[in-house]
Each structure stands twice: as C-alpha cells, then as structure tokens.
Amino acid sequence: MEKKSKPTFYVTTPIYYVNDVPHIGHAYTTIIADALARFQKLAGKDVFFLTGTDEHGQKIEKAAAEKGMNPRQLADSVVGRAQDLWKALNISYDFFIRTTMDFHERGVQVLFKKLLDQGDIYKGEYRGWYCVSDENFLADDVPADGEGGKACPDCGKKATVVCEETYFFRLSAYQGRLLDHYAAHPEFVRPPSRMNEVSSFVRGGLKDLSITRTTVKWGVPVPGDPAHTIYVWFDALHNYVTGIGYDWNMSLFEKFWPATVHLVGKDILRFHAVYWPAFLMASGFPLPRTVFGHGWWLKDDTKMSKSRGNVLDPQAILATFGPDPLRYFLLREIPVGQDGNFSHEGFLHRVNSDLANDLGNLVQRTLTMIRNYFGGGITDPGAESDKDRKLRTDFDALKTRVFELYDSYFLNRALEEVWTYINDVNKYLAEEQPWILARDPTRKPRLARVLQQAAAAIRGVSYLVFPVMPGSAEKIWGYLGEGKKPSEVLYAEVNFEDFGPGRKTAEPQPLFPRVALKDFLGEEAPPASPPPAARPEPKKEERQMGIVTFEEFKRMDLRVAHILKAERVPGATKLLKLEVDIGTEKRQMVAGIAETYAPEDLLGKKLIVIVNLKPAVIRGIESQAMLLAAVVDDKAVIPFFDREVATGAVVK
Ligand code: MSP
C-alpha cells in the first residue's frame, strides 16, 4: 500500500433506496456523517465522505411498476430530488454513488467471481420466505400466521415464498472468525449494547446466505450465468469499496480503505456487522474500524417511515429555517445511539432558546456594541482581569473537550459543552455591563477589553460549532471581520487570542429566524390533538380539578435523575443548586428544598425530574429541570425510590 502522508478518515452513510425521496430519518444519518467529515477535516485528516443510492432489487422493481415507470426512470427521478435535499442541507459529500453506475456493477461482478472461483460461493436451491420491503430472507424459526403465511419480524409486512435455484455465500464458515474479530476489536460495533446483539446473533449460528435471484430482473447479472441477478444487499454493501475506486482507481481505494466508520440505522446493523465483514474476509480485504448503529427518529413514538405514513419532509422545515437549525436540532437532541421523538414544539424550542436567544443574541449584541462604541474596530483594550482570563482559559479547556467528544461520536455532548460556555459568555456580559461602562469615558479601555473578550469567545464557539452549523459559523466569522473561513483553519490553530485589536467587524444580520409556535404548527404540522371545537366539553368535576388529557400529560418528559452535586445558593435560605445526570446529559437545577435537605443529604440520590419544562432563571442561575416533591408544612419532601432504578429511566 502507498505510504499515507496524512491520517485518513473515511465515513459512509447507507445508500438510500430510490423508492422515494429521503425523509428526516435519512437526513439524520447524512447530517451525522457530514458533521464528522467536517470535523475530521478541521482535525487535519484526509477525509472521504461517501453517500449515494441503492437502486436495484425487488423493492425498486415493484415500486416502479406501481408508478407505471421502469426502475431506471424511477431511480433517475428520485436521485435528483435526493441530491437537491443534500444540497439544501449543506451536505459536503465527496462522491455520490449510484449502484447502477457501470464501474460499481463491474466491481461487484469481479468480487462475486473471485468468491465463486475460490469456493466461497456455490450453487444450490433456496426454499424459504422473503420480505421485499426489507430485502431480507426470514429466519427459519419465524412462526407462520393463522393462514399459513409469514410476516416479516422486523417490519411486519407479509413475506413471500421463494423457491428457486440460487448461489449461496458460505456464511457459516465465517462464524468463528467473526466472533474472534468482535472479541479483538470491541470498537467494531458501536455503541457497545449493539455489539452484544450482534455477537449473540452470530453465536446462535450462521446459515449460508442466498445471494442471487432468478425471479428478480432488476439487478446486476451473475457473471457467466445471466439468468441470475445478484442479491441487492451483496450488490449494495460493495458500494463502500467501489465508491472509493475498487477496480477502477486502485490508488484511491488503497488510500482510503478500510473505512473508518460506516454509519447505519440499527435496523440494518446485521447486514453491516455480520454479512459485510464476512464478504470482506472472503475477498481478503481488511475490515472497517467501526460500524456505528444509530437510533431512529420517531414520530408519535413510532419509527418514522414511508410505509407508516408518518414521515416529515425536511424540505418544509428547510424552507423556513435553512439547514443549520435542523442540523443542530437532530444532533443536539439525542446521543447518536439512541432513539428520539421528533416534535415540532421541541424543534422550535431549541431554535428559539439555544439558537436565537443564546447564540444569536450574543452575536448580535456584541457586534452592535462594537459598532456603536468603537465604529466596528476595537482599539486600546485595557489589561486582562481575572474574569477575562477565565473566559480565555475556559475556552482552551472547552476546545480540548469538544475535540475528544466529536472524535468519539458524542456529538450531542460536544454541543452541550459549547452551549454551557455560550451561557457563561452571556453571564460575563451581564456582569460586566458594557452598556454601563460606555457611559463613562474613563472606562473606555475596560469597555474595549470586555467587548474584545466577548468577540474572541464568539469567534471560538462558532469555530467549534462549524461541523454542525457550517453556514452560521461562516457568517459569524464574516461579521467578525475574518479573512478566512472556519474550514480554512486547522483545529489545532484556533486560539482565543486570534481575535485581537484592529479588526473591522461588519454589521450583523439576524442569524436565526424567530418563528412563533402557532405559525410554525399552522404551516408544518397537523394538530397534535383534535381542534378544541371537536373535543367533547369537559365534565364539571374535570374542570374543577383542572383535568388534563392523556395527550397533554404525555407531553411531559419525566425521568429518573441522579444527583451529582448539591450546593446552597448564596443569599437564599430556601434554595439549593443541584447538578443532576438525566441519563442523556447533565443538567443544573435550582430547587426550593434547602429547608428540608442539606446538600450532603442529597448526593448520589435518585429522584424524579421534569426535563422538558422551559428553563427558568432563579437568582441568576438557569434551572434546566424541575423536581417533584410533596409540600408538608410548607416544606418540600422528595419522593425517593425504594429500590435501584436506572438513571434516565422514563417515568410515566
Ligand atoms: N438501501 C438500504 C441500505 C443499504 S447500505 C449498503 C436501506 N435503505 S433505506 O433507505 O431504507 O434506509 C437507509 C437508512 O435510513 C437506514 O440506516 C435506516 O436505518 C435509516 N432510517 C430510515 N428511517 C429512519 C428513521 N426514522 N430514523 C433514523 N434513521 C432511519 O436500508
């Protein structure tokens, strides 16, 4: 292999079926990949980011027939719209592969033939059940339904009987090698819980896999036996090698293979963590470092999918907000391995609170003051105070932590850390009160220093959020008078000090639109519950008790939280400030419990908190959750648990 000058980072998304245009669930994977690719470029790696479309197979053949098209026409029409969507989301892929491209089909045939010649593929007969929607053979132990048919255990759709001559891949021969690989490389499947699933599946025994069909015409022909087409998953998985040049640009292939990370939804993990490495072992290729199985976006608690009819079209949101709010929301809201429920309220809350208020306002206020008080260019800043120094050194520490978090796929935690710092900058301005300093000409050097520190912090945080919100970060750097774009500066080279005196800043435009919930819901979403007129009039006793509907109750997100820190709030006899772990993240909260509990009574205890209440600021501290407590003689008594419960467990 060629000697590598820079370390490489090769990231892939699944290739999407062309039966319809991608929805928010698909956009999610692509956005994760884009953020990782952008980050690794900043980190100095040579990056390749591959995405594309999966165009062969029975599912596409069937969808095209239903639309009165041939499969090629269907694929062509969907591909253009998918590419438009990636453009609207500011996705920076290096190559978009379509499995109908000549070089891909050839590469698949070359590898098929190699495995056939060496005996890893052999001819036989397949009898069994097949799910067209998932393009998957059912396991033998899937029970029959009452009418003698079988339903796919994954998607629930009716399976069809297949009985035909087929070529098999000798998957059973790879069981031991796969298990050895999992044991030696625990990072091969992430998160770790998914590794357990995969290895227990393989330990349960592997049967040889049928990898050709005679009844499906829309596929890559088997070399030398064109009555057979190659199974769509064998075809599709090989996009990861043909897309970087296998068999047509071997130096590119050798530079980037093996992949650093294949991002896939948890539903297709088995194909990537069992079949794919077995195919690669058979071909003699090294295995990818990691297959990351991410969670699903749900709508109303079920997986968003076309067949369930609950998909959200990202284009509608993009038209109002542009790409960055959606990118931010999807990556901030959940850790990459977990499921998340998409709600319009949740989306808007994040946009208005984190983006418009915390970041957007900070940029707007700071730059407006620099214009008003210094004509856009700061001069003669006074000496650095302790608080100024803290803002600077905190940024250095933040930069290191955020690097580690991005590098290990904890994107939501990276954003969380950045926002804690953004709030510190907001607090710094609230305490330093530059608008008061501006009234006193003798304090001009101090005013200059305060605004310079704030602008330096803004420059730093916008760099750190660049992988997730590239457009906004570029705009902010432009307003700050930077000659370069964030993408042109390496991570190691970004310093707080780089925003020095003498820069000419520009007039900022609002970065994030403020949209009222009613306007947003009116445009975007069907009402979550029937409109008021359609609801039965509540009974009198319901009205008296302030009865809420189950739907209303369900909107509350109650969870088990673990108390990590507790301290008194200075000058407030009733208040304690707590730091709690809610399973997915840490939150700080302020609670009126100091008359009943000393801080040390609470450490390590678990309690119930509401986590989706709008944050409130109490005594200058943002309270980001609320605990439940009984009020006894005017004092709060917390209901603790009588047995061990997991942190983050949902309470309902
Ligand atoms: N064509 C195959 C992949 C072949 S890769 C060699 C396929 N395509 S797909 O279009 O059905 O799905 C592509 C990806 O989108 C999968 O990883 C799937 O998990 C993901 N998602 C589909 N709906 C999703 C959500 N609602 N939420 C998150 N991801 C989801 O499978």
XYZ file of C-alpha atoms and ligand atoms in Angstrom:
683
model
C 0.000 0.000 0.000
C 1.032 3.576 -0.714
C 2.606 5.411 2.196
C 0.000 7.702 3.728
C 1.069 11.274 4.279
C -1.868 12.386 6.433
C -4.078 10.143 8.526
C -7.290 9.339 6.650
C -10.903 9.315 7.722
C -13.395 7.513 5.511
C -17.058 7.849 6.522
C -20.092 6.407 4.765
C -23.859 6.591 5.027
C -26.081 3.729 3.932
C -27.093 4.135 0.331
C -30.760 5.026 0.271
C -33.427 3.125 -1.622
C -34.863 5.089 -4.507
C -38.483 4.109 -3.952
C -38.970 7.603 -2.516
C -37.164 10.814 -1.597
C -35.297 10.724 1.746
C -37.115 11.957 4.853
C -35.856 13.333 8.169
C -34.767 9.868 9.336
C -32.458 9.501 6.322
C -31.342 13.108 6.603
C -30.226 12.323 10.163
C -27.579 9.765 9.125
C -26.325 12.029 6.377
C -26.048 15.003 8.744
C -24.095 12.933 11.295
C -21.711 11.869 8.529
C -21.347 15.440 7.320
C -20.571 16.781 10.793
C -17.981 14.050 11.355
C -16.394 14.643 7.953
C -16.173 18.388 8.502
C -14.752 17.930 11.973
C -12.089 15.452 10.847
C -11.009 17.855 8.109
C -10.519 20.531 10.740
C -8.551 17.961 12.716
C -6.161 17.697 9.782
C -7.245 14.341 8.351
C -7.589 13.450 4.722
C -11.318 12.802 4.589
C -13.549 10.922 2.187
C -17.300 11.046 2.673
C -19.410 8.701 0.560
C -23.171 8.587 0.183
C -25.493 7.521 -2.598
C -28.446 5.428 -3.675
C -29.352 1.751 -3.692
C -31.168 1.307 -6.962
C -31.518 -2.418 -7.710
C -33.712 -5.181 -6.349
C -37.246 -6.321 -5.993
C -38.374 -3.391 -3.839
C -37.456 -0.861 -6.534
C -38.753 -3.107 -9.321
C -42.096 -3.278 -7.508
C -42.261 0.447 -6.638
C -41.536 1.368 -10.259
C -44.230 -0.988 -11.565
C -46.745 0.566 -9.160
C -45.891 4.001 -10.509
C -46.066 2.818 -14.117
C -42.382 3.538 -14.673
C -39.378 1.391 -15.396
C -36.901 1.129 -12.495
C -34.304 3.307 -14.202
C -36.816 6.153 -14.674
C -37.884 5.908 -11.052
C -34.276 5.954 -9.872
C -33.386 8.939 -12.063
C -36.331 10.955 -10.821
C -35.645 10.254 -7.140
C -31.876 10.723 -7.293
C -32.156 14.331 -8.470
C -34.536 15.177 -5.636
C -32.351 13.414 -3.073
C -29.306 15.338 -4.267
C -31.280 18.591 -4.037
C -32.117 17.747 -0.456
C -28.477 17.097 0.445
C -27.586 20.413 -1.143
C -30.279 22.216 0.838
C -28.877 20.601 3.996
C -25.347 21.745 3.115
C -24.003 18.193 2.900
C -20.403 18.100 1.703
C -20.032 14.546 0.372
C -17.051 13.710 -1.810
C -18.839 11.247 -4.032
C -22.430 10.210 -4.646
C -22.559 6.616 -5.787
C -25.475 5.039 -7.615
C -25.439 1.248 -7.731
C -26.466 1.434 -11.382
C -23.132 3.057 -12.267
C -21.055 0.880 -14.612
C -17.922 0.739 -12.519
C -19.916 -0.349 -9.468
C -21.681 -3.154 -11.329
C -18.346 -4.313 -12.716
C -16.665 -4.232 -9.294
C -19.495 -6.312 -7.801
C -19.144 -8.865 -10.588
C -15.357 -9.059 -10.173
C -15.703 -9.808 -6.461
C -18.578 -12.228 -6.981
C -16.476 -14.170 -9.471
C -13.478 -14.194 -7.161
C -15.550 -15.714 -4.350
C -17.148 -18.188 -6.760
C -13.764 -19.289 -8.084
C -12.354 -19.793 -4.617
C -15.387 -21.772 -3.405
C -16.907 -19.200 -1.035
C -19.914 -19.073 -3.361
C -21.606 -22.261 -4.568
C -24.820 -23.141 -6.424
C -27.817 -24.742 -4.729
C -31.536 -24.257 -4.197
C -33.239 -21.844 -1.813
C -36.606 -22.503 -0.269
C -37.942 -20.064 2.227
C -39.600 -16.755 2.948
C -38.550 -13.336 1.726
C -39.525 -9.804 2.821
C -39.453 -7.485 -0.195
C -39.706 -4.312 1.883
C -36.541 -5.111 3.867
C -34.992 -7.159 1.018
C -34.310 -9.847 3.600
C -34.721 -13.633 3.973
C -36.673 -14.641 7.056
C -35.047 -16.955 9.612
C -36.480 -20.499 9.644
C -37.868 -20.107 13.141
C -40.206 -17.205 12.254
C -43.638 -18.680 13.084
C -46.424 -18.959 10.500
C -49.523 -16.810 10.912
C -53.026 -18.288 11.148
C -53.385 -18.515 7.362
C -50.129 -20.383 6.741
C -48.259 -17.238 5.648
C -45.412 -15.457 7.421
C -44.919 -11.824 8.396
C -41.507 -10.142 8.482
C -40.476 -9.894 12.169
C -38.764 -6.541 11.502
C -41.304 -4.542 9.513
C -44.454 -6.651 9.983
C -45.220 -6.898 6.268
C -46.320 -10.142 4.586
C -43.400 -12.228 3.329
C -43.494 -14.170 0.057
C -42.363 -17.733 -0.621
C -39.215 -18.142 -2.666
C -38.244 -21.476 -4.134
C -35.562 -21.251 -6.766
C -32.079 -22.132 -7.844
C -29.601 -19.817 -6.210
C -25.958 -19.212 -5.452
C -25.096 -19.307 -1.761
C -22.380 -17.472 0.096
C -20.672 -19.746 2.630
C -21.507 -17.525 5.604
C -21.471 -20.450 8.044
C -17.724 -20.816 7.510
C -17.118 -17.338 8.943
C -18.785 -17.682 12.325
C -15.563 -18.296 14.261
C -13.591 -15.581 12.501
C -16.362 -13.057 13.048
C -16.553 -13.841 16.748
C -12.762 -13.585 17.033
C -12.851 -10.223 15.313
C -15.561 -8.889 17.634
C -13.583 -10.054 20.663
C -10.346 -8.498 19.455
C -11.973 -5.239 18.276
C -14.722 -4.176 20.648
C -14.967 -0.861 18.771
C -16.030 -2.712 15.606
C -19.685 -2.323 16.571
C -20.819 0.716 18.474
C -22.479 1.565 20.766
C -21.427 -1.403 22.951
C -25.026 -2.528 23.529
C -25.300 -3.179 19.795
C -22.132 -5.272 19.863
C -23.849 -7.592 22.351
C -26.799 -8.004 19.984
C -24.577 -8.753 17.027
C -22.284 -11.208 18.741
C -25.139 -13.126 20.323
C -26.779 -13.392 16.887
C -23.568 -14.844 15.437
C -23.050 -17.165 18.409
C -26.536 -18.521 17.696
C -25.176 -19.995 14.419
C -24.967 -18.737 10.839
C -26.561 -20.334 7.805
C -25.232 -19.899 4.290
C -26.787 -16.920 2.585
C -28.666 -16.959 -0.730
C -27.094 -14.191 -2.807
C -28.726 -14.468 -6.228
C -32.278 -14.448 -7.577
C -33.714 -15.773 -10.828
C -37.094 -14.115 -10.392
C -35.737 -10.578 -9.959
C -34.659 -8.993 -13.210
C -33.598 -5.558 -11.929
C -30.142 -6.345 -10.617
C -26.504 -6.959 -11.524
C -26.267 -10.155 -13.629
C -24.205 -13.032 -12.224
C -21.035 -13.248 -14.329
C -21.334 -16.232 -16.665
C -24.901 -17.062 -15.560
C -27.158 -14.142 -16.547
C -30.370 -15.954 -15.587
C -29.410 -14.931 -12.034
C -29.151 -11.422 -10.663
C -27.040 -10.660 -7.600
C -28.893 -10.176 -4.288
C -29.406 -6.489 -3.658
C -27.565 -6.476 -0.309
C -24.470 -8.182 -1.768
C -24.589 -5.568 -4.532
C -25.296 -2.592 -2.245
C -22.748 -3.303 0.505
C -19.964 -3.329 -2.067
C -20.645 0.345 -2.803
C -18.330 1.073 0.113
C -15.379 -0.293 -1.868
C -16.397 0.588 -5.440
C -17.303 4.138 -4.325
C -13.671 4.835 -3.454
C -12.226 3.239 -6.541
C -12.140 -0.537 -6.134
C -11.347 -1.959 -9.523
C -11.233 1.435 -11.293
C -8.990 3.702 -9.194
C -6.941 1.403 -7.009
C -4.681 4.104 -5.598
C -7.727 5.965 -4.248
C -9.078 2.687 -2.897
C -5.814 1.837 -1.184
C -5.584 5.289 0.295
C -8.994 5.184 1.989
C -9.821 1.530 2.625
C -10.599 0.293 5.277
C -13.423 2.661 6.183
C -13.134 4.449 9.497
C -16.857 4.340 10.166
C -19.975 3.056 8.461
C -22.947 4.916 9.921
C -26.104 2.833 9.749
C -29.512 2.730 11.375
C -29.912 -0.031 13.949
C -32.342 -1.848 11.612
C -29.586 -2.623 9.119
C -26.824 -3.347 11.575
C -26.826 -7.094 10.937
C -26.118 -6.618 7.246
C -23.167 -4.388 8.085
C -21.754 -6.131 11.119
C -22.223 -9.775 10.063
C -22.651 -10.218 6.289
C -20.402 -7.362 5.209
C -17.326 -8.307 7.260
C -17.775 -11.922 6.131
C -17.808 -10.826 2.462
C -14.726 -8.707 3.104
C -12.898 -11.538 4.853
C -13.670 -13.781 1.892
C -12.287 -11.179 -0.518
C -9.194 -10.714 1.613
C -9.849 -7.064 2.462
C -9.202 -5.548 5.887
C -12.342 -4.756 7.878
C -13.719 -1.290 8.620
C -12.817 0.078 12.027
C -16.368 0.759 13.220
C -19.952 0.145 12.260
C -21.997 2.658 14.239
C -25.648 1.689 14.706
C -27.585 4.876 15.367
C -31.087 5.189 16.744
C -34.265 6.155 14.961
C -36.245 9.337 14.779
C -39.760 8.528 15.857
C -42.930 10.461 15.293
C -45.588 9.895 17.900
C -43.445 7.104 19.356
C -43.193 5.007 16.174
C -40.340 4.875 13.706
C -40.719 7.467 11.017
C -41.122 5.572 7.777
C -42.906 5.945 4.496
C -44.947 2.801 4.918
C -46.282 4.026 8.271
C -47.186 7.335 6.654
C -45.630 9.406 9.454
C -42.618 10.862 7.686
C -41.669 14.511 7.904
C -40.429 16.206 4.810
C -37.285 18.135 5.712
C -37.786 20.492 2.753
C -40.720 22.148 4.506
C -38.593 22.967 7.568
C -35.634 23.981 5.414
C -37.756 26.497 3.534
C -38.443 28.409 6.772
C -35.244 27.878 8.734
C -32.443 26.961 6.334
C -30.221 23.973 7.114
C -28.473 24.832 10.378
C -31.390 24.747 12.846
C -32.416 21.283 11.633
C -28.821 20.030 11.658
C -28.357 21.415 15.161
C -31.612 20.013 16.484
C -31.090 16.482 15.160
C -27.554 16.276 16.534
C -28.167 18.114 19.822
C -31.339 16.402 20.870
C -30.192 12.771 21.205
C -26.950 10.806 21.569
C -26.103 9.103 18.276
C -27.005 5.614 19.544
C -30.468 6.401 20.918
C -33.958 6.981 19.529
C -35.577 10.411 19.623
C -39.122 11.611 19.201
C -39.414 14.417 16.691
C -41.800 17.070 17.870
C -42.346 20.442 16.260
C -42.576 22.021 19.693
C -39.222 20.527 20.685
C -37.635 21.716 17.476
C -38.933 25.236 17.842
C -37.964 25.393 21.479
C -34.348 24.551 20.628
C -34.270 27.035 17.766
C -35.718 29.865 19.802
C -33.867 29.146 23.008
C -30.419 27.790 22.052
C -30.001 29.401 18.657
C -31.965 32.655 18.556
C -31.604 33.568 22.258
C -28.322 32.141 23.476
C -26.108 32.304 20.405
C -27.907 34.653 18.002
C -28.481 37.361 20.600
C -24.945 37.124 21.891
C -23.533 37.715 18.422
C -25.995 40.491 17.653
C -25.499 42.373 20.911
C -21.736 42.126 20.957
C -21.244 43.220 17.374
C -23.770 46.012 17.694
C -21.909 47.368 20.732
C -18.574 47.137 18.908
C -20.100 49.199 16.098
C -21.818 51.701 18.355
C -18.937 52.268 20.755
C -15.908 51.689 18.512
C -17.186 52.179 14.964
C -16.659 48.458 14.285
C -12.971 48.210 15.269
C -11.795 47.766 18.861
C -8.765 49.792 19.911
C -6.644 50.008 23.072
C -8.171 47.314 25.258
C -7.294 47.552 28.950
C -5.434 44.844 30.872
C -6.890 41.349 31.246
C -8.779 40.840 34.523
C -9.204 37.503 36.323
C -12.645 37.059 34.791
C -11.280 37.820 31.334
C -8.542 35.270 31.834
C -11.063 32.687 32.953
C -13.108 33.198 29.800
C -9.949 32.635 27.775
C -8.627 29.609 29.642
C -12.116 28.079 29.820
C -12.219 28.289 26.048
C -8.926 26.402 25.786
C -10.290 23.648 28.031
C -13.560 23.595 26.084
C -11.693 23.244 22.819
C -9.881 20.151 24.101
C -13.041 18.543 25.478
C -15.069 19.239 22.353
C -12.338 17.689 20.222
C -12.479 14.475 22.215
C -16.272 14.382 22.093
C -16.525 14.935 18.337
C -13.729 12.467 17.766
C -15.593 9.764 19.660
C -19.036 10.463 18.109
C -20.552 12.156 21.190
C -21.934 14.962 19.081
C -24.761 15.940 21.409
C -22.381 16.225 24.345
C -19.985 18.360 22.339
C -22.819 20.785 21.579
C -23.979 20.710 25.161
C -20.493 21.743 26.335
C -20.336 24.547 23.787
C -23.698 25.873 24.967
C -22.627 25.842 28.597
C -19.768 28.085 27.544
C -22.044 30.321 25.440
C -24.142 30.822 28.539
C -21.002 31.679 30.516
C -20.210 34.364 27.951
C -23.730 35.708 28.295
C -23.295 35.791 32.074
C -19.945 37.545 31.682
C -21.592 40.311 29.660
C -24.464 40.569 32.117
C -21.961 41.037 34.949
C -19.549 43.356 33.146
C -22.396 45.511 31.823
C -20.571 47.088 28.875
C -23.586 49.330 28.231
C -22.967 50.953 31.634
C -19.199 51.139 31.070
C -19.930 53.007 27.846
C -21.417 55.910 29.783
C -18.088 56.724 31.431
C -15.321 57.854 29.002
C -12.597 57.000 31.555
C -13.654 53.348 31.394
C -13.222 53.043 27.640
C -10.196 50.679 27.899
C -12.219 48.338 30.108
C -15.144 48.521 27.696
C -12.788 47.676 24.830
C -11.403 44.692 26.724
C -14.846 43.322 27.629
C -16.099 43.515 24.051
C -12.890 42.072 22.725
C -13.163 39.103 25.100
C -16.781 38.516 24.088
C -15.931 38.714 20.382
C -12.988 36.337 20.847
C -15.273 33.891 22.633
C -17.859 34.166 19.846
C -15.196 33.515 17.244
C -14.085 30.442 19.188
C -17.529 28.947 19.716
C -18.583 29.494 16.142
C -15.492 27.582 15.071
C -16.413 24.742 17.436
C -19.957 24.516 16.046
C -18.784 24.730 12.435
C -19.041 20.952 11.801
C -22.708 21.069 12.817
C -23.705 24.551 11.609
C -21.248 25.406 8.859
C -23.307 28.184 7.270
C -23.897 30.064 10.523
C -20.270 29.714 11.610
C -19.089 31.129 8.286
C -21.485 34.060 8.601
C -20.310 34.837 12.124
C -16.665 34.757 11.067
C -17.562 37.112 8.242
C -19.242 39.550 10.674
C -16.152 39.373 12.883
C -14.010 40.574 10.010
C -12.134 37.306 9.491
C -10.434 36.949 6.142
C -10.636 33.143 6.315
C -13.485 30.685 6.638
C -13.513 28.294 9.610
C -12.881 25.423 7.182
C -9.550 27.017 6.260
C -8.160 26.929 9.780
C -6.992 23.746 11.463
C -8.434 22.865 14.848
C -5.017 22.992 16.476
C -4.511 26.512 15.156
C -7.619 28.133 16.563
C -6.829 30.340 19.515
C -8.854 32.674 21.635
C -6.100 35.293 21.261
C -6.561 35.382 17.494
C -9.301 37.957 17.835
C -7.001 40.862 18.603
C -7.484 44.620 18.342
C -7.657 46.304 14.972
C -10.226 44.107 13.252
C -13.028 45.689 11.317
C -16.292 43.975 12.140
C -19.374 44.141 9.945
C -22.987 44.832 10.696
C -24.572 41.533 11.726
C -27.858 40.309 10.294
C -30.120 38.140 12.493
C -28.758 34.606 12.276
C -31.774 32.532 13.215
C -35.370 33.374 12.428
C -37.785 33.640 15.312
C -40.945 31.793 14.477
C -43.977 31.627 16.739
C -45.239 28.148 17.559
C -48.698 28.827 16.192
C -47.305 29.981 12.856
C -44.952 27.046 12.719
C -47.577 24.450 13.578
C -50.052 26.096 11.265
C -47.661 25.714 8.370
C -45.986 22.471 9.188
C -47.882 20.015 11.224
C -51.300 18.568 11.618
C -52.769 19.410 15.030
C -51.399 17.035 17.664
C -54.906 16.500 19.020
C -58.368 17.325 17.666
C -59.084 21.063 17.435
C -60.858 22.378 20.544
C -64.284 22.564 18.882
C -64.165 18.863 18.107
C -63.348 17.891 21.692
C -66.200 16.921 23.968
C -66.927 19.602 26.549
C -65.115 18.595 29.794
C -67.352 17.495 32.639
C -67.857 19.945 35.514
C -65.752 17.943 38.000
C -62.982 17.661 35.394
C -62.967 21.420 35.016
C -62.765 21.892 38.771
C -59.767 19.583 39.144
C -58.011 21.121 36.138
C -58.113 17.735 34.378
C -55.541 17.316 31.621
C -55.939 14.887 28.767
C -53.624 11.917 28.460
C -52.170 13.561 25.347
C -51.331 16.639 27.416
C -49.773 14.530 30.157
C -47.724 12.594 27.598
C -46.009 15.784 26.526
C -44.248 15.944 29.886
C -40.885 14.256 29.888
C -40.337 12.859 33.397
C -37.155 10.989 34.123
C -35.078 9.486 36.889
C -32.202 11.814 37.658
C -29.083 11.093 39.683
C -27.818 13.921 41.911
C -24.147 14.575 41.189
C -23.606 17.854 43.042
C -25.571 19.932 45.503
C -24.759 23.325 46.989
C -26.506 26.217 48.644
C -27.422 29.245 46.581
C -25.633 32.170 48.288
C -28.061 34.550 49.977
C -31.110 32.281 49.532
C -32.179 30.284 52.579
C -34.606 28.027 50.716
C -32.669 27.250 47.564
C -30.206 24.533 46.594
C -28.429 24.330 43.297
C -28.158 20.751 42.016
C -26.322 19.136 39.180
C -28.113 16.015 38.002
C -27.474 13.340 35.414
C -30.665 12.618 33.437
C -29.241 9.696 31.501
C -28.530 11.531 28.288
C -26.851 14.617 29.720
C -26.154 16.673 32.819
C -28.475 19.467 33.882
C -28.316 22.099 36.574
C -31.374 22.996 38.536
C -32.420 25.227 41.373
C -34.918 23.839 43.873
C -36.620 25.215 46.993
C -35.574 22.327 49.236
C -32.825 23.817 51.418
C -35.072 23.895 54.489
C -35.611 20.137 54.345
C -32.294 18.845 52.988
C -28.635 19.714 53.448
C -26.596 19.417 50.243
C -24.699 16.392 51.570
C -28.019 14.532 52.231
C -28.715 14.531 48.533
C -25.517 13.429 46.872
C -25.926 10.167 44.950
C -29.718 10.052 45.460
C -32.111 9.489 42.595
C -35.340 11.383 42.137
C -37.925 12.276 39.507
C -37.478 15.424 37.452
C -39.353 17.047 34.580
C -36.838 17.648 31.834
C -38.803 19.377 29.097
C -40.060 22.363 31.022
C -38.941 25.714 29.667
C -35.801 26.675 31.670
C -36.278 29.409 34.282
C -33.649 31.736 35.696
C -33.711 31.748 39.501
C -31.312 34.086 41.297
C -29.309 34.422 38.093
C -28.935 30.644 37.718
C -30.630 28.843 34.882
C -32.721 25.990 36.200
C -32.951 23.368 33.484
C -35.211 20.828 35.160
C -37.779 20.668 37.958
C -38.053 18.055 40.663
C -41.229 16.614 42.135
C -41.823 16.970 45.862
C -44.708 16.863 48.302
C -45.333 20.015 50.309
C -45.524 19.137 54.015
C -45.943 22.022 56.473
C -44.777 24.348 53.758
C -41.596 22.346 53.241
C -40.619 20.170 50.289
C -40.329 16.401 50.787
C -38.874 14.498 47.862
C -40.230 11.037 46.959
C -37.103 8.878 46.580
C -37.160 5.321 45.224
C -37.407 2.229 47.393
C -35.139 0.205 45.067
C -32.423 0.718 42.487
C -33.575 2.381 39.248
C -31.505 3.317 36.217
C -30.520 6.944 35.727
C -32.528 8.406 32.849
C -35.359 5.847 33.193
C -38.603 7.289 31.860
C -41.344 7.913 34.421
C -44.884 7.690 33.095
N -30.666 0.514 0.960
C -30.535 0.071 2.290
C -29.133 0.376 2.808
C -28.015 -0.245 2.019
S -26.453 0.218 2.655
C -25.384 -0.756 1.868
C -31.541 0.785 3.171
N -32.050 1.905 2.706
S -33.166 2.799 3.418
O -33.390 3.893 2.531
O -34.302 2.005 3.738
O -32.607 3.244 4.782
C -31.391 3.886 4.869
C -31.072 4.285 6.280
O -32.013 5.200 6.776
C -31.017 3.134 7.272
O -29.821 3.231 8.012
C -32.190 3.379 8.179
O -31.923 2.982 9.495
C -32.267 4.893 8.120
N -33.567 5.347 8.549
C -34.776 5.148 7.940
N -35.757 5.670 8.744
C -35.187 6.200 9.852
C -35.657 6.919 10.946
N -36.933 7.165 11.135
N -34.738 7.405 11.823
C -33.380 7.253 11.635
N -32.915 6.569 10.624
C -33.790 5.943 9.779
O -31.821 0.303 4.255
